[in-house]
XYZ file of C-alpha atoms in Angstrom:
740
model
C 29.170 -50.530 21.085
C 30.690 -54.023 22.533
C 27.331 -55.496 21.196
C 27.322 -58.230 18.848
C 25.432 -57.947 15.311
C 23.918 -60.807 13.807
C 23.142 -60.932 9.956
C 20.794 -64.130 10.079
C 19.025 -66.152 12.051
C 19.678 -69.297 13.881
C 20.494 -72.507 11.269
C 20.058 -75.936 11.591
C 23.097 -76.320 14.211
C 22.352 -73.654 16.044
C 23.766 -70.628 15.060
C 23.969 -67.403 14.603
C 25.423 -65.592 11.483
C 27.490 -62.610 12.845
C 26.927 -59.756 10.576
C 31.045 -59.569 10.389
C 31.065 -62.787 8.667
C 27.928 -61.676 6.697
C 29.427 -59.212 5.172
C 32.936 -60.391 4.647
C 31.959 -63.423 2.513
C 29.340 -60.948 0.739
C 31.571 -58.351 0.014
C 33.870 -61.592 -1.287
C 30.838 -62.944 -3.830
C 30.394 -59.891 -4.966
C 33.465 -58.010 -6.030
C 34.287 -61.936 -8.240
C 31.053 -61.034 -9.678
C 32.020 -57.898 -10.779
C 35.696 -58.800 -11.826
C 34.874 -59.343 -15.673
C 33.879 -56.038 -16.168
C 36.297 -54.930 -14.201
C 34.409 -53.102 -10.521
C 36.398 -55.899 -8.378
C 36.141 -53.436 -5.576
C 33.336 -51.685 -6.263
C 31.502 -54.921 -5.633
C 33.745 -55.695 -2.462
C 32.612 -52.007 -1.649
C 29.095 -52.918 -2.110
C 28.679 -56.324 -0.251
C 30.370 -55.285 2.792
C 28.780 -52.122 3.531
C 24.832 -53.388 2.388
C 23.782 -54.622 5.283
C 25.931 -52.440 7.525
C 22.304 -50.985 8.924
C 22.044 -54.430 10.526
C 24.026 -52.780 13.422
C 21.131 -51.730 15.354
C 18.899 -52.638 18.487
C 15.762 -52.615 15.685
C 17.569 -55.164 14.117
C 18.185 -57.197 16.477
C 14.497 -56.820 17.263
C 13.169 -58.482 14.131
C 15.571 -61.549 14.301
C 14.340 -62.276 17.365
C 10.866 -61.661 16.327
C 9.928 -58.722 18.389
C 9.560 -56.166 15.009
C 8.741 -56.172 11.936
C 9.106 -53.649 8.076
C 12.211 -52.509 9.385
C 14.548 -51.202 6.635
C 17.959 -51.885 6.896
C 19.287 -51.119 3.102
C 19.005 -47.375 2.956
C 21.281 -47.032 6.503
C 24.480 -49.591 4.464
C 23.331 -46.765 1.532
C 23.488 -44.171 3.615
C 26.996 -45.438 4.259
C 28.527 -45.844 1.145
C 27.615 -42.257 0.234
C 29.005 -40.614 2.870
C 32.285 -42.554 2.887
C 32.803 -42.460 -1.249
C 32.534 -38.225 -1.795
C 33.058 -39.647 -6.386
C 29.893 -37.488 -6.779
C 28.591 -40.376 -9.689
C 30.074 -43.266 -7.990
C 28.277 -42.365 -4.036
C 25.828 -42.421 -5.938
C 26.036 -45.476 -7.825
C 27.294 -46.691 -4.837
C 24.306 -45.263 -2.682
C 21.843 -46.293 -5.581
C 22.276 -49.987 -5.487
C 22.994 -50.856 -2.040
C 19.377 -49.203 -0.579
C 18.069 -51.641 -4.118
C 19.011 -55.099 -2.612
C 15.815 -55.644 -1.107
C 13.017 -53.493 -3.075
C 13.846 -51.657 -6.027
C 15.937 -49.124 -7.844
C 15.045 -45.769 -7.562
C 17.387 -42.912 -8.941
C 15.795 -40.096 -5.757
C 17.184 -42.621 -3.348
C 19.556 -40.226 -2.220
C 17.015 -37.442 -1.302
C 15.381 -39.390 1.380
C 19.285 -40.461 2.430
C 20.481 -37.279 3.545
C 17.711 -36.342 5.681
C 18.322 -40.211 7.122
C 21.310 -38.957 7.909
C 20.603 -35.742 9.157
C 17.656 -37.628 11.100
C 14.806 -35.214 9.393
C 11.720 -36.682 8.067
C 9.826 -39.202 9.604
C 12.791 -41.862 9.902
C 10.321 -43.962 6.996
C 10.844 -45.387 3.652
C 8.430 -44.551 1.162
C 6.615 -48.534 1.564
C 6.191 -47.431 5.717
C 8.948 -49.317 7.095
C 11.183 -48.109 10.033
C 14.300 -47.566 9.087
C 17.179 -48.674 11.360
C 18.977 -45.975 11.641
C 18.097 -42.636 12.106
C 20.517 -40.018 12.962
C 24.097 -39.299 12.680
C 24.367 -39.896 16.504
C 23.354 -43.374 15.440
C 24.403 -43.461 11.874
C 28.865 -42.520 14.285
C 28.021 -45.841 16.481
C 26.614 -48.056 14.023
C 30.121 -47.121 12.566
C 32.275 -47.306 15.017
C 31.197 -50.774 15.978
C 31.615 -51.896 12.571
C 35.039 -50.663 11.970
C 36.314 -52.486 15.172
C 34.474 -55.325 13.354
C 35.348 -55.131 9.624
C 37.960 -53.056 9.467
C 39.673 -54.302 5.763
C 35.580 -52.769 4.165
C 35.429 -49.201 5.629
C 39.344 -48.920 3.459
C 38.902 -50.340 0.277
C 40.282 -48.046 -2.117
C 37.952 -47.386 -5.822
C 40.730 -47.394 -8.071
C 38.964 -46.222 -10.765
C 35.228 -43.661 -10.912
C 32.954 -45.183 -12.537
C 32.412 -44.148 -16.195
C 29.804 -40.337 -15.926
C 27.957 -40.150 -19.506
C 24.583 -38.338 -20.562
C 23.231 -41.639 -21.225
C 20.729 -42.883 -19.384
C 20.406 -46.010 -20.986
C 23.942 -46.790 -20.339
C 23.316 -45.128 -16.642
C 20.690 -47.641 -15.723
C 22.175 -50.754 -16.753
C 24.945 -50.081 -15.274
C 23.214 -49.678 -11.756
C 21.042 -53.553 -13.071
C 24.537 -55.003 -12.304
C 26.279 -53.699 -9.818
C 22.862 -55.085 -8.066
C 22.676 -58.202 -9.772
C 26.057 -59.028 -8.823
C 25.166 -57.767 -5.121
C 21.531 -59.922 -5.034
C 23.313 -62.512 -6.764
C 26.388 -62.302 -3.729
C 23.407 -61.701 -0.577
C 21.122 -64.512 -1.395
C 24.394 -66.718 -2.267
C 26.140 -65.590 0.963
C 22.983 -66.210 3.522
C 21.614 -69.678 1.171
C 25.647 -70.593 3.099
C 24.552 -70.026 6.353
C 21.749 -72.245 6.227
C 23.497 -75.089 3.225
C 26.967 -74.327 3.393
C 27.176 -76.576 0.358
C 24.734 -73.303 -1.280
C 27.582 -72.770 -4.476
C 28.823 -75.845 -4.927
C 25.834 -77.324 -5.365
C 24.396 -73.516 -7.531
C 27.417 -73.114 -9.456
C 26.914 -75.013 -12.927
C 30.226 -76.124 -14.545
C 32.613 -75.043 -16.706
C 32.598 -73.950 -20.638
C 34.537 -76.605 -23.093
C 34.134 -75.341 -26.018
C 36.506 -77.851 -27.465
C 34.649 -80.442 -26.752
C 30.730 -78.773 -27.619
C 33.372 -78.479 -30.818
C 33.996 -81.752 -31.428
C 30.432 -83.097 -30.810
C 28.136 -80.812 -33.258
C 31.367 -82.121 -35.654
C 30.220 -85.163 -34.906
C 26.302 -84.313 -35.181
C 26.985 -82.625 -38.486
C 28.623 -85.563 -40.170
C 25.355 -88.204 -39.089
C 22.871 -84.831 -40.598
C 24.743 -84.387 -43.438
C 24.992 -89.337 -44.539
C 21.311 -88.830 -43.417
C 20.369 -86.384 -45.561
C 17.768 -86.128 -48.750
C 18.217 -82.411 -50.109
C 19.236 -81.612 -52.920
C 23.579 -81.292 -53.773
C 23.513 -78.130 -54.289
C 20.945 -76.870 -51.065
C 23.753 -79.447 -49.067
C 26.681 -76.939 -50.624
C 25.622 -73.878 -49.604
C 25.195 -75.356 -46.151
C 28.784 -76.578 -45.967
C 29.294 -73.227 -47.116
C 27.545 -71.492 -44.225
C 29.078 -73.204 -42.059
C 32.806 -72.562 -43.340
C 31.951 -69.043 -42.845
C 31.093 -69.064 -39.318
C 33.793 -71.612 -38.480
C 35.826 -69.115 -40.037
C 34.136 -65.525 -38.390
C 34.485 -66.965 -35.149
C 38.324 -66.575 -35.769
C 37.749 -62.321 -36.025
C 37.743 -59.469 -32.515
C 34.857 -59.903 -29.934
C 31.688 -57.214 -30.535
C 28.292 -57.055 -33.206
C 27.702 -59.713 -35.685
C 24.770 -60.361 -38.453
C 24.642 -63.798 -39.653
C 21.508 -62.955 -42.913
C 21.152 -65.963 -44.642
C 18.150 -67.661 -46.671
C 15.841 -70.129 -44.232
C 16.864 -73.538 -44.762
C 20.460 -73.273 -44.528
C 21.223 -74.869 -41.106
C 21.835 -71.637 -38.911
C 21.158 -73.722 -35.598
C 23.726 -76.208 -35.694
C 26.218 -73.331 -38.047
C 25.155 -70.131 -34.973
C 26.889 -73.135 -32.468
C 29.543 -73.333 -34.773
C 30.971 -69.392 -34.539
C 29.733 -69.046 -31.100
C 31.625 -72.317 -29.673
C 35.049 -71.419 -31.854
C 34.913 -67.918 -31.016
C 34.735 -68.903 -27.092
C 38.445 -71.603 -28.368
C 39.892 -68.483 -29.759
C 38.787 -66.114 -26.989
C 38.950 -67.384 -23.420
C 37.545 -64.667 -21.167
C 34.334 -66.693 -23.151
C 32.758 -67.525 -20.057
C 29.352 -68.972 -21.808
C 26.838 -69.320 -24.636
C 23.560 -67.436 -24.129
C 20.957 -68.788 -27.221
C 17.973 -66.363 -28.052
C 14.572 -67.883 -29.320
C 11.896 -65.769 -30.176
C 9.397 -68.745 -29.653
C 8.333 -70.930 -26.963
C 6.833 -72.846 -30.190
C 10.462 -73.501 -30.957
C 11.945 -74.174 -27.916
C 11.849 -77.646 -27.418
C 13.059 -78.667 -30.920
C 16.462 -77.107 -30.605
C 16.799 -77.336 -27.638
C 17.111 -81.253 -28.045
C 19.542 -80.337 -30.805
C 21.662 -78.158 -28.508
C 21.269 -80.431 -25.607
C 23.214 -83.485 -27.521
C 26.209 -80.516 -28.221
C 26.697 -79.264 -24.577
C 24.430 -82.082 -22.422
C 25.157 -79.065 -19.413
C 23.251 -76.296 -21.118
C 20.800 -74.393 -18.665
C 16.829 -74.053 -20.204
C 15.965 -70.706 -18.399
C 12.141 -70.035 -20.323
C 8.471 -70.330 -18.499
C 8.082 -73.813 -20.275
C 10.729 -75.807 -18.705
C 10.452 -78.703 -17.024
C 12.703 -77.793 -13.947
C 13.747 -79.943 -10.796
C 14.534 -77.524 -7.515
C 18.339 -77.441 -8.597
C 17.992 -76.570 -11.863
C 15.611 -73.783 -10.813
C 18.263 -72.552 -8.772
C 20.804 -72.723 -11.924
C 18.337 -70.435 -14.092
C 18.156 -68.108 -11.196
C 21.528 -67.358 -11.122
C 22.503 -68.459 -15.181
C 25.675 -70.117 -13.532
C 26.226 -72.879 -16.806
C 28.045 -73.088 -19.772
C 25.460 -72.532 -22.059
C 21.886 -71.016 -21.796
C 18.412 -71.534 -23.545
C 16.173 -68.387 -23.871
C 12.937 -66.814 -25.014
C 13.596 -63.184 -26.336
C 11.791 -62.584 -22.524
C 13.790 -64.081 -20.747
C 16.440 -62.421 -21.933
C 16.296 -59.048 -22.290
C 12.916 -57.583 -19.804
C 16.220 -58.637 -17.147
C 17.744 -55.726 -19.135
C 15.380 -53.461 -17.942
C 13.717 -54.860 -14.464
C 14.355 -52.640 -11.599
C 14.055 -55.958 -8.866
C 17.085 -58.110 -7.622
C 15.108 -60.469 -9.055
C 14.769 -59.825 -11.759
C 17.810 -58.554 -12.212
C 20.086 -61.370 -10.225
C 21.666 -62.940 -13.745
C 22.466 -60.932 -15.281
C 26.305 -60.410 -14.204
C 27.063 -64.108 -15.885
C 26.345 -62.062 -19.405
C 29.322 -60.268 -19.064
C 32.378 -62.087 -21.977
C 28.957 -64.251 -22.949
C 29.063 -65.665 -27.060
C 24.699 -64.185 -27.676
C 23.687 -65.722 -30.497
C 19.937 -64.427 -31.481
C 17.950 -66.283 -33.729
C 15.273 -64.127 -35.730
C 16.603 -61.045 -35.493
C 13.012 -59.732 -37.197
C 10.867 -60.630 -34.084
C 12.611 -58.032 -31.520
C 9.943 -55.529 -30.451
C 9.535 -52.339 -32.895
C 7.929 -49.719 -30.587
C 10.952 -51.086 -28.310
C 13.677 -51.125 -31.038
C 16.216 -47.935 -29.861
C 16.368 -48.637 -26.552
C 17.290 -52.756 -27.097
C 20.057 -52.437 -29.941
C 21.459 -49.291 -27.382
C 21.624 -51.595 -24.487
C 23.548 -55.006 -27.191
C 25.801 -52.606 -28.055
C 26.875 -51.543 -24.783
C 26.879 -55.103 -24.491
C 29.726 -55.404 -26.697
C 31.108 -51.893 -26.353
C 30.932 -52.437 -22.496
C 30.351 -56.193 -21.246
C 32.935 -57.814 -22.914
C 30.401 -59.916 -25.135
C 30.037 -61.255 -28.226
C 26.674 -60.460 -29.967
C 25.082 -61.888 -33.295
C 21.968 -61.378 -34.305
C 20.899 -64.242 -37.313
C 17.584 -64.028 -39.633
C 16.923 -64.387 -43.498
C 15.508 -61.090 -43.022
C 17.851 -58.763 -41.578
C 16.761 -55.120 -40.087
C 18.458 -52.320 -41.589
C 18.885 -50.822 -37.565
C 20.684 -47.938 -39.604
C 17.715 -46.757 -40.499
C 16.490 -45.816 -36.944
C 17.267 -42.053 -35.604
C 20.286 -41.326 -33.434
C 21.304 -44.916 -33.763
C 25.013 -46.260 -34.261
C 24.542 -49.279 -35.620
C 27.816 -50.705 -36.999
C 27.708 -54.793 -37.661
C 29.806 -57.457 -38.739
C 28.366 -59.152 -41.242
C 29.396 -63.488 -40.947
C 29.030 -63.991 -44.694
C 30.684 -62.703 -46.800
C 28.408 -62.437 -49.573
C 24.875 -62.662 -49.316
C 23.555 -61.177 -52.056
C 24.986 -64.320 -53.743
C 23.832 -66.943 -50.926
C 20.345 -65.383 -51.510
C 20.040 -66.116 -55.433
C 22.021 -69.620 -54.891
C 19.733 -70.334 -52.762
C 15.786 -69.027 -54.779
C 13.820 -72.054 -53.622
C 10.516 -69.940 -54.748
C 8.639 -67.680 -57.108
C 6.268 -65.067 -55.528
C 2.946 -64.433 -57.211
C 2.386 -60.575 -55.308
C -2.048 -60.481 -55.432
C -1.850 -57.017 -53.094
C -4.127 -54.600 -55.753
C -7.701 -55.824 -54.882
C -9.307 -58.478 -52.331
C -9.010 -61.844 -52.780
C -12.142 -63.920 -50.486
C -10.500 -66.835 -48.747
C -12.996 -69.148 -50.377
C -11.127 -68.427 -53.585
C -8.064 -69.639 -51.766
C -9.518 -72.339 -50.302
C -10.392 -74.184 -53.680
C -7.069 -72.675 -55.354
C -5.564 -74.766 -52.571
C -6.937 -78.344 -53.299
C -6.176 -78.016 -56.742
C -3.246 -78.627 -55.691
C -2.441 -82.083 -53.367
C -1.244 -80.347 -50.228
C 0.229 -76.405 -49.923
C -0.182 -74.767 -46.390
C -1.827 -70.802 -46.227
C -0.421 -68.450 -43.963
C -2.982 -66.090 -42.478
C -2.501 -62.708 -39.887
C -5.563 -63.241 -37.889
C -7.451 -66.723 -35.691
C -10.812 -65.945 -36.756
C -9.393 -65.717 -40.190
C -7.867 -69.640 -39.890
C -11.256 -70.913 -38.322
C -13.323 -69.395 -40.994
C -10.718 -71.060 -43.849
C -10.665 -74.087 -41.947
C -14.598 -74.139 -42.358
C -14.728 -74.225 -46.024
C -12.373 -76.008 -46.712
C -14.305 -78.521 -44.633
C -17.186 -77.789 -46.725
C -15.440 -78.133 -50.526
C -12.830 -80.827 -49.685
C -14.186 -83.985 -51.128
C -14.544 -86.902 -47.791
C -11.020 -88.537 -48.639
C -9.102 -85.814 -48.510
C -10.815 -84.155 -45.360
C -8.463 -86.070 -43.061
C -5.597 -84.241 -44.345
C -7.219 -80.981 -42.647
C -5.214 -79.069 -40.631
C -5.580 -76.205 -38.568
C -2.125 -74.988 -36.279
C -2.721 -71.576 -34.099
C -2.081 -70.432 -30.304
C -5.741 -71.898 -29.468
C -4.160 -75.704 -29.774
C -1.776 -76.269 -27.011
C 1.659 -77.001 -26.463
C 1.120 -80.857 -26.802
C -1.080 -80.738 -29.664
C 0.872 -79.023 -31.840
C 3.427 -81.197 -31.145
C 1.750 -83.774 -32.575
C -0.351 -81.993 -35.585
C 3.471 -80.740 -37.008
C 4.055 -84.729 -36.196
C 1.250 -85.490 -38.310
C 2.076 -82.790 -41.662
C 5.815 -83.934 -41.827
C 4.163 -87.650 -41.756
C 2.044 -86.963 -44.798
C 4.180 -84.314 -46.589
C 7.248 -87.114 -47.034
C 4.249 -89.773 -48.150
C 2.481 -87.626 -51.086
C -0.734 -87.855 -48.961
C -3.228 -84.454 -49.067
C -2.226 -82.397 -46.564
C -3.787 -78.722 -46.074
C -2.261 -76.586 -43.160
C -4.665 -73.546 -41.903
C -2.151 -71.920 -39.756
C -1.304 -68.322 -38.098
C 1.513 -67.219 -38.043
C 3.224 -69.099 -35.450
C 4.805 -71.501 -37.680
C 6.635 -69.009 -39.439
C 9.622 -69.564 -37.577
C 12.014 -72.401 -36.427
C 9.107 -74.710 -37.553
C 10.664 -77.374 -40.162
C 8.004 -78.632 -42.717
C 8.461 -78.516 -46.483
C 5.586 -76.827 -48.605
C 4.820 -76.907 -52.517
C 2.964 -74.041 -51.930
C 2.389 -71.021 -49.429
C -0.531 -69.203 -49.476
C 0.096 -65.873 -47.252
C -1.710 -63.053 -46.159
C -0.223 -59.292 -46.719
C 1.398 -58.666 -43.784
C 4.999 -57.104 -42.797
C 7.614 -58.576 -45.612
C 9.992 -60.335 -42.936
C 6.737 -62.268 -41.627
C 5.832 -62.900 -45.566
C 9.928 -64.617 -46.074
C 9.698 -66.237 -42.508
C 6.265 -67.875 -44.387
C 8.230 -69.129 -47.844
C 10.653 -70.372 -45.941
C 8.285 -73.790 -45.186
C 7.620 -73.617 -48.928
C 9.581 -75.936 -51.026
C 13.145 -75.730 -47.728
C 14.649 -79.004 -49.427
C 15.329 -77.761 -52.508
C 13.737 -80.864 -54.317
C 10.814 -78.981 -56.184
C 11.805 -76.550 -59.336
C 8.805 -74.816 -58.661
C 7.970 -73.995 -54.875
C 5.182 -71.252 -55.255
C 4.620 -68.239 -52.846
C 1.542 -66.395 -53.235
C 1.264 -63.452 -51.426
C -2.626 -61.592 -51.306
C -4.782 -59.516 -49.378
C -7.989 -61.023 -48.296
C -11.769 -60.047 -48.282
C -12.308 -59.007 -44.716
C -12.354 -55.747 -42.963
C -10.243 -56.632 -40.019
C -7.117 -57.390 -41.717
C -4.060 -57.506 -38.765
C -3.676 -58.015 -35.041
C -3.904 -55.491 -32.341
C -1.439 -52.612 -32.991
C -0.099 -50.125 -35.248
C 3.435 -51.534 -36.446
C 2.072 -54.740 -37.810
C -0.910 -52.566 -40.355
C 1.672 -50.117 -40.461
C 4.798 -53.068 -42.204
C 2.263 -54.487 -44.210
C 1.079 -50.991 -45.633
C 4.975 -51.121 -46.587
C 4.986 -53.867 -48.716
C 2.593 -52.532 -50.867
C 4.278 -49.165 -50.827
C 6.928 -51.128 -52.322
C 5.169 -53.478 -54.336
C 3.756 -49.841 -56.560
C 7.425 -48.930 -57.066
C 8.650 -51.997 -58.531
C 8.557 -56.055 -57.891
C 9.364 -57.349 -54.939
C 11.975 -59.857 -54.949
C 12.318 -61.310 -51.579
C 15.834 -62.966 -52.309
C 16.866 -59.704 -52.852
C 18.496 -57.769 -50.165
C 18.413 -54.433 -51.624
C 14.638 -54.605 -51.623
C 14.748 -56.311 -48.229
C 16.557 -53.363 -47.422
C 14.494 -50.218 -49.151
C 11.925 -52.299 -46.781
C 13.015 -51.133 -44.015
C 14.437 -48.269 -45.285
C 10.803 -47.122 -46.376
C 9.992 -48.791 -42.836
C 11.813 -47.163 -40.281
C 12.492 -43.887 -41.747
C 8.061 -43.308 -41.040
C 8.514 -44.422 -37.614
C 8.131 -42.273 -34.407
C 10.557 -44.821 -32.028
C 9.817 -45.971 -28.882
C 6.012 -45.746 -27.295
C 6.264 -42.277 -25.442
C 6.137 -44.554 -22.255
C 9.875 -45.545 -22.730
C 10.491 -42.800 -23.799
C 9.437 -41.017 -20.862
C 11.015 -43.035 -17.982
C 14.138 -43.048 -19.742
C 14.711 -39.708 -19.981
C 13.232 -39.347 -15.971
C 16.236 -42.634 -15.065
C 12.869 -43.641 -13.256
C 13.958 -47.575 -12.917
C 9.945 -49.107 -12.458
C 8.821 -47.449 -14.540
C 11.052 -48.181 -17.612
C 10.377 -52.259 -15.478
C 6.868 -51.628 -17.187
C 7.253 -49.929 -20.199
C 9.452 -52.400 -21.467
C 6.942 -55.946 -21.113
C 7.607 -57.690 -25.138
C 4.385 -59.107 -24.913
C 1.384 -55.970 -23.914
C -0.529 -59.614 -22.043
C 0.019 -62.993 -22.045
C -3.725 -63.589 -21.853
C -5.485 -65.836 -19.784
C -3.853 -69.315 -19.432
C -6.266 -71.936 -19.579
C -5.255 -75.598 -19.217
C -7.194 -78.159 -21.297
C -8.162 -81.566 -21.280
C -6.818 -82.808 -24.657
C -7.457 -86.366 -25.433
C -3.739 -86.746 -26.497
C -2.457 -85.915 -22.668
C -5.594 -87.368 -20.864
C -3.703 -88.476 -17.761
C -1.639 -85.280 -17.378
C -4.711 -83.370 -17.643
C -6.648 -85.460 -14.869
C -3.343 -85.812 -12.195
C -3.451 -81.862 -12.845
C -6.983 -80.662 -11.705
C -6.484 -83.607 -8.660
C -3.035 -81.859 -8.036
C -4.986 -78.409 -8.030
C -7.341 -80.142 -5.943
C -5.325 -81.020 -3.325
C -2.733 -78.172 -3.594
C -4.040 -75.502 -5.406
C -2.237 -73.682 -7.684
C 1.958 -73.762 -7.417
C 4.627 -73.735 -9.222
C 5.000 -77.261 -10.414
C 2.240 -77.525 -10.500
C 2.025 -74.556 -13.775
C 5.751 -76.454 -15.225
C 4.175 -79.912 -15.332
C 0.683 -78.466 -16.691
C 2.604 -76.116 -19.570
C 1.995 -78.884 -22.859
C -2.102 -78.370 -21.840
C -2.219 -74.545 -21.555
C -3.254 -72.131 -23.523
C -3.189 -68.040 -23.903
C -6.686 -67.090 -24.553
C -7.441 -63.713 -25.018
C -11.337 -64.528 -24.541
C -11.593 -63.658 -20.742
C -15.699 -63.456 -20.200
C -15.901 -67.040 -21.909
C -13.336 -68.193 -19.517
C -14.477 -66.781 -16.186
C -17.618 -68.361 -18.322
C -16.477 -72.220 -17.996
C -13.895 -72.252 -16.636
C -13.310 -73.219 -12.861
C -10.544 -70.367 -11.524
C -7.433 -71.297 -9.549
C -6.039 -70.245 -6.851
C -2.265 -70.090 -4.302
C -2.922 -71.421 -0.878
C -1.231 -69.513 2.048
C -1.479 -72.131 5.362
C -3.361 -74.434 3.620
C -6.286 -72.368 3.287
C -7.190 -70.722 -0.764
C -5.677 -66.723 -0.816
C -8.570 -64.337 -2.156
C -5.699 -62.939 -4.814
C -6.949 -63.664 -8.222
C -4.165 -65.685 -10.569
C -4.573 -65.132 -14.342
C -4.941 -69.376 -13.976
C -7.807 -71.127 -15.026
C -8.719 -74.953 -15.260
C -11.361 -76.063 -18.728
C -13.908 -78.756 -17.894
C -15.878 -79.117 -20.806
C -14.492 -81.408 -22.947
C -16.396 -79.877 -25.423
C -14.525 -76.555 -25.218
C -11.510 -78.092 -26.571
C -12.007 -78.911 -30.752
C -9.796 -82.053 -31.888
C -8.452 -79.910 -34.244
C -9.178 -76.060 -33.511
C -8.020 -76.908 -30.111
C -10.055 -73.955 -27.918
C -13.005 -74.042 -29.244
C -15.912 -71.380 -27.253
C -18.644 -72.757 -30.312
C -19.502 -75.486 -27.596
C -20.933 -72.824 -25.461
C -24.371 -73.338 -25.920
C -23.976 -76.853 -25.118
C -22.032 -76.712 -21.392
C -23.225 -78.137 -18.861
C -21.268 -77.426 -15.882
C -18.250 -76.818 -14.921
C -15.989 -79.873 -13.478
């Protein structure tokens, strides 16, 4: 076969890309991407053979516009399986190449054998025609491919892939390989149309020396302005020095266990930067924050240290270049969420996996480690162990309530603690006393009456319905002079509204004005508030301790009080078994002895009770891993089971933005840019019926027409349904007079 085959249609210059050029470029890139984990040759093979199936008349007809629905990936996978006789390695290569335009499937080898033998229908399971089918076509195509790409057919594998029994390890390796192949394939293809693609979509290298120097200057500025007590500042200094000292230790798995309010944000970055200076192979710093609610203030702090920081989360404001960088994660520092970091590690699709290879040789800092999903802990932590042992990472689990994961059945968990003596740190940082009232239920009215005996105070409850009930009780019983000092903070408020409320609260607290806050768990992590007294409805111990971090935060009082109480309500906990079970573990611990939340042995005992009585990962995940079913693993690994319905709301503080979003939707329909711009005014609601009753659904448009596919995005037309204090609230439905 002397015909010249092409991989890509004509670019702006009218030039088609030959298959030879694309295969060789993808081979080079994929090899480079896998070099950090020692699989350069594997990468060269994946990149070189992945589009072998384009050596066919059927695919040529695709480029000519004469045919659609042709699967060119499976013939390349079949060639890899045929060429490389090592059973494990050949199967892995084939699985990854077969997935580069679809999804990982550990059972694809059976269909590849049928393809080579010419048995079966000649179509994949989605009805796409194989570009090559049967041994005769495969051999003819191979002759042509070998003639054009002799180097690609001669690559030797210096070592076979690990032949282990652990499905978590095997599947993670497949995702890393797919990541490199997907990135190499897409990047090589993009270069045909945009020659400077890689230059434009590759971030600068990490310069940890510069980052650490800036951090030290920023820290010195903060120390000059600090109004905290000398004793608290001394503890912060000690934590910072502990992090710098620990950064000299070898790469691996670490914990940082320290009370809230000791400046972990800067101390953790100091550890990461110094560690990268000591170990030059470390390529980037990845910072994982549990909630979008705390993202903005932390990113603002981090960006002062490292201006090239890249945000990779759903609320990030991204231009086109930055958006593509987030797909590749090619930046010296990434800030993301638990969802953004962990879910791709369990993805089955190349679009979800594309950036994974960038994680290798990274310092990964997980803030608020107690926020990891309780019913996915085993798979999550085994993956973290693998990142350290197989992919050159250093991972730090940071929290004031360090989970004792060693009590999880069947898990090897042996991190190194950064703080030499965390117990002493907790005792020295003791800023509150706890009052445990969890034997008998207490009405919210009693809590409200106690609260207003203080000039300032906060109540954190488990459910938004409880928060609203308590808020209305406070409205009834406070004086007119105090009423302007009542605040409500839950996820019913859009992000821009929450930010304004937090700013007003901080101002009133600093000025000593009346200030009463009723809140849900959304303020328990990373929110810098400082109340003299905090009431916390019974919850898991980690939530109680996080709530205590909003009390006497700066250590400038001798009598910060945290009252833990059992509400007089029928429904006490959010949906899901974990929250109630963990709360009951607190009662079990309290029945043994008085709980001291500054005693790390008590925290460890709580986790021992919790994990010893647990059932491990949810059954759906266990079965998917046993079956090595990539798609079912992806379906099972959801950190947030339901994200609710997204409602764009008319908050009066950003009405100009709201009106522009509404006008933009009328012109273009729902777009990626509209979603990005709408984040500050978006509320996630689970009141589906009420949302559909009084909100306008948003649709994507295709060729100028609205798609019939329902999205989970709506826009609220009736401003009466967005309360100036309570946020999205449908109590005004009876006054609703039509959707705008």
